[in-house]
XYZ file of C-alpha atoms in Angstrom:
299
model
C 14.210 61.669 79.471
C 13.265 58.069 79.299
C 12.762 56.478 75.453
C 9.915 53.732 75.694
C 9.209 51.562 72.429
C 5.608 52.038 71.230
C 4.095 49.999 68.908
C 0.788 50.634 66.984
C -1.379 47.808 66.014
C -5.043 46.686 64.172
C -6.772 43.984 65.684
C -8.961 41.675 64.917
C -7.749 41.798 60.775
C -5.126 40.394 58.687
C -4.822 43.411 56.901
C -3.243 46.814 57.725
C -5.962 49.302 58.203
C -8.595 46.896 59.255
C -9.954 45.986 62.470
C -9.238 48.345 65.455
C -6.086 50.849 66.397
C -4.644 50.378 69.864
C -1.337 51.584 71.273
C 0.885 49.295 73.076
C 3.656 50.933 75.399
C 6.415 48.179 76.437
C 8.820 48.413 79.280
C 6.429 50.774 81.598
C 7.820 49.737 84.876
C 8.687 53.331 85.949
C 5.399 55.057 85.060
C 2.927 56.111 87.121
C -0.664 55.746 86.561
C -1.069 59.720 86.170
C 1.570 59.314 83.486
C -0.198 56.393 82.048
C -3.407 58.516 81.833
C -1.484 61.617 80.550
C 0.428 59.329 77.464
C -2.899 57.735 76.523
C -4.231 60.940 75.878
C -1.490 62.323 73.593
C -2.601 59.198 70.964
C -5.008 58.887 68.338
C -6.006 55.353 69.687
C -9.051 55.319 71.360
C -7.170 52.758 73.751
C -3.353 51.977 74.799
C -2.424 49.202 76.868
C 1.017 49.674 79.255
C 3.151 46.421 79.792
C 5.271 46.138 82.197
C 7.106 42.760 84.501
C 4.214 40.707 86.857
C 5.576 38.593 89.775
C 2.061 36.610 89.075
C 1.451 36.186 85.228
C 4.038 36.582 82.287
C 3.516 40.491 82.144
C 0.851 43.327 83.703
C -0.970 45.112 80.725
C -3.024 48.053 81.810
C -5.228 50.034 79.714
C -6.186 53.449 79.344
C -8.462 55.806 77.397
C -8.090 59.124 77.035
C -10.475 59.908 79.992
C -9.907 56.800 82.522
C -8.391 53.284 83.254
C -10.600 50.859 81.873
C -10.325 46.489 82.063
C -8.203 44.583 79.475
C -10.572 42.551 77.024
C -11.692 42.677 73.459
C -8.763 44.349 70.430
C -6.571 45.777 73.274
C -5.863 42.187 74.427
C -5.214 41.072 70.956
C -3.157 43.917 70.025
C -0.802 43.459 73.507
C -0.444 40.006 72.781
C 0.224 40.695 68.940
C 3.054 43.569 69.878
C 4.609 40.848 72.426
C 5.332 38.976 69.876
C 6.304 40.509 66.934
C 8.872 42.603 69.587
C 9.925 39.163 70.577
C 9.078 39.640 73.946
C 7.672 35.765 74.213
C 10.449 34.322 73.058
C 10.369 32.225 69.773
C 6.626 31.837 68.163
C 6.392 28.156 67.695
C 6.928 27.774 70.934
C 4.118 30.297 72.613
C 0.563 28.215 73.011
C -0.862 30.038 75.847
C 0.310 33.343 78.101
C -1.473 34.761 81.061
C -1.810 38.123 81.943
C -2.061 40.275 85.291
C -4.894 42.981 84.643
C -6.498 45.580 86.451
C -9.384 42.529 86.672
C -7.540 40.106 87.625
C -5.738 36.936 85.401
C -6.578 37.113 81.624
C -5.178 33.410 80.071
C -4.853 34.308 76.185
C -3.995 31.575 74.134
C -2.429 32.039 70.146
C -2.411 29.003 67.484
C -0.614 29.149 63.980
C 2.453 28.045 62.450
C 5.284 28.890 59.911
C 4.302 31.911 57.715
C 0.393 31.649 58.815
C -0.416 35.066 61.086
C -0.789 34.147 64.559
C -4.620 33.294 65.587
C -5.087 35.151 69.546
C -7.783 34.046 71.246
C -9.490 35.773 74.643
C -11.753 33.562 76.902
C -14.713 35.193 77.988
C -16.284 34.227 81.120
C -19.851 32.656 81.048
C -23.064 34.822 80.783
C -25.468 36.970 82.047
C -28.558 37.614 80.879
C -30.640 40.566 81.768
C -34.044 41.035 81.245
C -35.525 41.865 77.878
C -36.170 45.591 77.013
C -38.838 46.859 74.862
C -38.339 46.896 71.201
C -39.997 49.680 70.200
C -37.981 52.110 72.656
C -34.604 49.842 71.355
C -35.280 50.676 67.721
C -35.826 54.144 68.336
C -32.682 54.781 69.529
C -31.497 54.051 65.856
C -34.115 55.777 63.900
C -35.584 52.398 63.355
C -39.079 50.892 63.558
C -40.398 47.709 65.539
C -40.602 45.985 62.178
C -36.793 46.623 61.184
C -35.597 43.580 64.382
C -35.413 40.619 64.258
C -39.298 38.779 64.572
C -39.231 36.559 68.230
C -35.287 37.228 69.531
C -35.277 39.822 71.990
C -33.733 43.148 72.721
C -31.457 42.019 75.678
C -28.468 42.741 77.402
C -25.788 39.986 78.025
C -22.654 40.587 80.285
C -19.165 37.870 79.810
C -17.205 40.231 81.253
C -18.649 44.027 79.592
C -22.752 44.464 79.440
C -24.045 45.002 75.865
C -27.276 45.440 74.721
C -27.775 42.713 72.115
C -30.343 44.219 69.151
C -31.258 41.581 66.611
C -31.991 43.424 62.888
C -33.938 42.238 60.344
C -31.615 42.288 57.532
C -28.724 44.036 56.079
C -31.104 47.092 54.390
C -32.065 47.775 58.033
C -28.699 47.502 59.651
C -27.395 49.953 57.135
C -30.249 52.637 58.088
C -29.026 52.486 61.760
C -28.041 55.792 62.818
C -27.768 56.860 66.596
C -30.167 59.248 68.381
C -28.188 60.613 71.394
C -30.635 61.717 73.801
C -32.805 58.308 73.073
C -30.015 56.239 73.259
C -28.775 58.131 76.323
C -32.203 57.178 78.096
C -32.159 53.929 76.844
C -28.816 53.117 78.103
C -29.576 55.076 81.821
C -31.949 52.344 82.796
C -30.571 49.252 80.641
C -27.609 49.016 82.454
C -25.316 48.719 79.452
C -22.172 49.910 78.009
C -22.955 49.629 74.154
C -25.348 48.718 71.694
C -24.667 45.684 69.233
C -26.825 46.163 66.331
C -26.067 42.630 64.228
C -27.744 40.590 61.324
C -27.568 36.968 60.682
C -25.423 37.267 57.611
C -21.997 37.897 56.510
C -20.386 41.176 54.783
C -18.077 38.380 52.500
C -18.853 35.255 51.647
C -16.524 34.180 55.144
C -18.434 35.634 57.511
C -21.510 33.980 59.117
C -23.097 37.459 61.346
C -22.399 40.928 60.855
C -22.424 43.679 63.023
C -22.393 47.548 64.262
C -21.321 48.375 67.611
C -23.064 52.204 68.706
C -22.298 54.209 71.883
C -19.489 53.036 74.225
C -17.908 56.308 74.259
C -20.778 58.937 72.854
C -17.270 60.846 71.092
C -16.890 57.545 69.075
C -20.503 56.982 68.485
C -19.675 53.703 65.993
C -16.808 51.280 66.804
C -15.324 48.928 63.928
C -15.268 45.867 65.859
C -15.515 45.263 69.451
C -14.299 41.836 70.619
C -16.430 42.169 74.224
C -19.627 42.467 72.298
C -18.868 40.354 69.684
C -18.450 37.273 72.833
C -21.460 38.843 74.286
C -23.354 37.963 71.040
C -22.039 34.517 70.721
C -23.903 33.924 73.634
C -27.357 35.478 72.658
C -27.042 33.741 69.736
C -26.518 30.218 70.932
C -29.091 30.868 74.116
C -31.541 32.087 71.334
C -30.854 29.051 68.831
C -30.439 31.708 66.499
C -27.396 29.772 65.151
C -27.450 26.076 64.411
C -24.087 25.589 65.691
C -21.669 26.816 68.085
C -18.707 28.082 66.126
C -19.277 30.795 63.997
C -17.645 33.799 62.084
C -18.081 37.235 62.773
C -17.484 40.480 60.811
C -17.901 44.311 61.527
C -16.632 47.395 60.751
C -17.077 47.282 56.767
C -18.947 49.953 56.128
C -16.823 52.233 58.343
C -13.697 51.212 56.028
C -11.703 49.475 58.433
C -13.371 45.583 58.182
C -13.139 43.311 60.843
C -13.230 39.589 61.935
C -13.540 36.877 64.651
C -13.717 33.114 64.669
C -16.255 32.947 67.632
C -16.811 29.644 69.845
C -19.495 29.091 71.883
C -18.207 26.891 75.034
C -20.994 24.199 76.779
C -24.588 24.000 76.070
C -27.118 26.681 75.178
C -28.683 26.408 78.114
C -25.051 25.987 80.236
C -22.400 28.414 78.427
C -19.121 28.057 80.470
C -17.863 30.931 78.168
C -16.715 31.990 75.043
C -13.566 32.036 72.996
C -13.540 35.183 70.458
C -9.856 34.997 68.156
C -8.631 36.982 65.408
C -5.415 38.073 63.807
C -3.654 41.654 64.171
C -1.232 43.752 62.264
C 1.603 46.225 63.326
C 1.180 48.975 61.403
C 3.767 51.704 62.961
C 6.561 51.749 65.776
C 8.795 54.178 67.330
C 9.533 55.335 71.306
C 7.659 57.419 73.390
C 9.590 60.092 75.184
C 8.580 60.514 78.397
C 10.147 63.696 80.883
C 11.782 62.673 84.061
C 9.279 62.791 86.738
């Protein structure tokens, strides 16, 4: 029986219990990807991410759900980066600025700032934009028990791809946002000809006095119907937002997952100009919040 140390960490907080779970499995080598798939089903993580040696970046990290492989962006990258380090896998911390990554989509260059006692800041990159075409408001807001009235006056309903499609729904205000609830089959429609993976439901406003925009993320995975903070969207956004001139510059904070208990955050930047985004750089901090080994049965 092989012993493999598993860590469990929250991304995208500074706080235990905040942000988003996801497993990280180091020293992987000898698993197979039906093992992979079988392991990532026996956790409570909605995602966990299996490291093991690259002869092209500084480590492979794949990542698994419970149903399927899926690509490395958003919390699990943050939380495989985090678990590196604390397991002193990167050597000493002061001395890591930027590590790269061999994924199931190719290179993934994360970079981490911070010194002394501070908590490590890890960034991802996102790649620059696409932007679909706008879909109709009224059939967007029904998908969340909402009326026309309850988005955002002049920004559309649009989806917007750096890397994961989501469908970017400006609310009016907080009251609104909080009303949000999903309706399955209408969502289900919406999201058969929209081309998207989730919904990012977001108002131009902070849950604390930190944050600038604050968001709900509905219907990656129908099973988790909310998320507490999605780093794909949340880069996806950045972009809509700075296209849009909804924000009057292009660094910003953003929060989610508050109202679900487990609050979230991200210093977003915005890379180029609005009308030439190269890409854009989401960061936030991450906690390890359990650890043990994984016993897996010889093959």
């Amino acid at each position: 029986m092989q012993a493999l140390p598993i860590i469990q960490v929250d991304a995208y907080t500074a706080s235990a219990f905040g942000g988003v779970p996801c497993g990280v499995i180091l020293d992987a080598d000898d698993l197979d990807e039906a093992v992979m798939q079988r392991l990532a089903g026996e956790f409570g993580t909605e995602e966990t991410v299996f490291v093991t040696d690259s002869e092209v970046a500084d480590f492979q990290a794949r990542c698994f759900t419970a149903d399927e492989e899926i690509p490395l962006t958003g919390h699990p990258a943050i939380a495989v980066v985090h678990g590196l380090l604390v397991k002193g896998r990167l050597g000493a911390r002061q001395d890591v600025r930027r590590l790269c990554l061999d994924t199931v989509d190719g290179l993934l260059e994360m970079d981490v700032s911070g010194a002394g006692d501070e908590p490590p800041l890890i960034s991802v990159t996102h790649r620059a934009p696409d932007f679909y075409e706008a879909q109709d408001p009224a059939e967007a807001a029904a998908a969340f028990h909402l009326e026309t009235q309850d988005l955002r006056p002049g920004a559309p309903v649009q989806t917007v791809d750096t890397g994961t499609p989501h469908l970017m729904v400006p609310v009016a205000d907080a009251e609104a946002l909080h009303r949000a609830r999903l309706d399955p089959e209408r969502f289900s429609a919406l999201r058969r000809f929209g081309g998207f993976v989730g919904a990012h439901l977001f108002v131009l406003e902070g849950a604390s006095e930190g944050g600038d925009v604050f968001s709900r993320h509905f219907g990656a995975r129908l099973h988790h119907p909310e998320r507490p903070f999605t780093g794909s969207a949340t880069g996806a956004m950045g972009s809509y937002l700075w296209r849009h001139g909804l924000i009057g510059q292009c660094r910003f904070v953003a929060e989610q997952g508050h109202w679900l208990g487990r609050p979230g955050q991200a210093d977003v930047e915005v890379l180029g100009d609005s009308d030439d985004i190269r890409g854009v750089r989401v960061a936030g901090h991450a906690v390890q919040v359990m650890e043990g080994l994984v016993l897996v049965p010889e093959q």
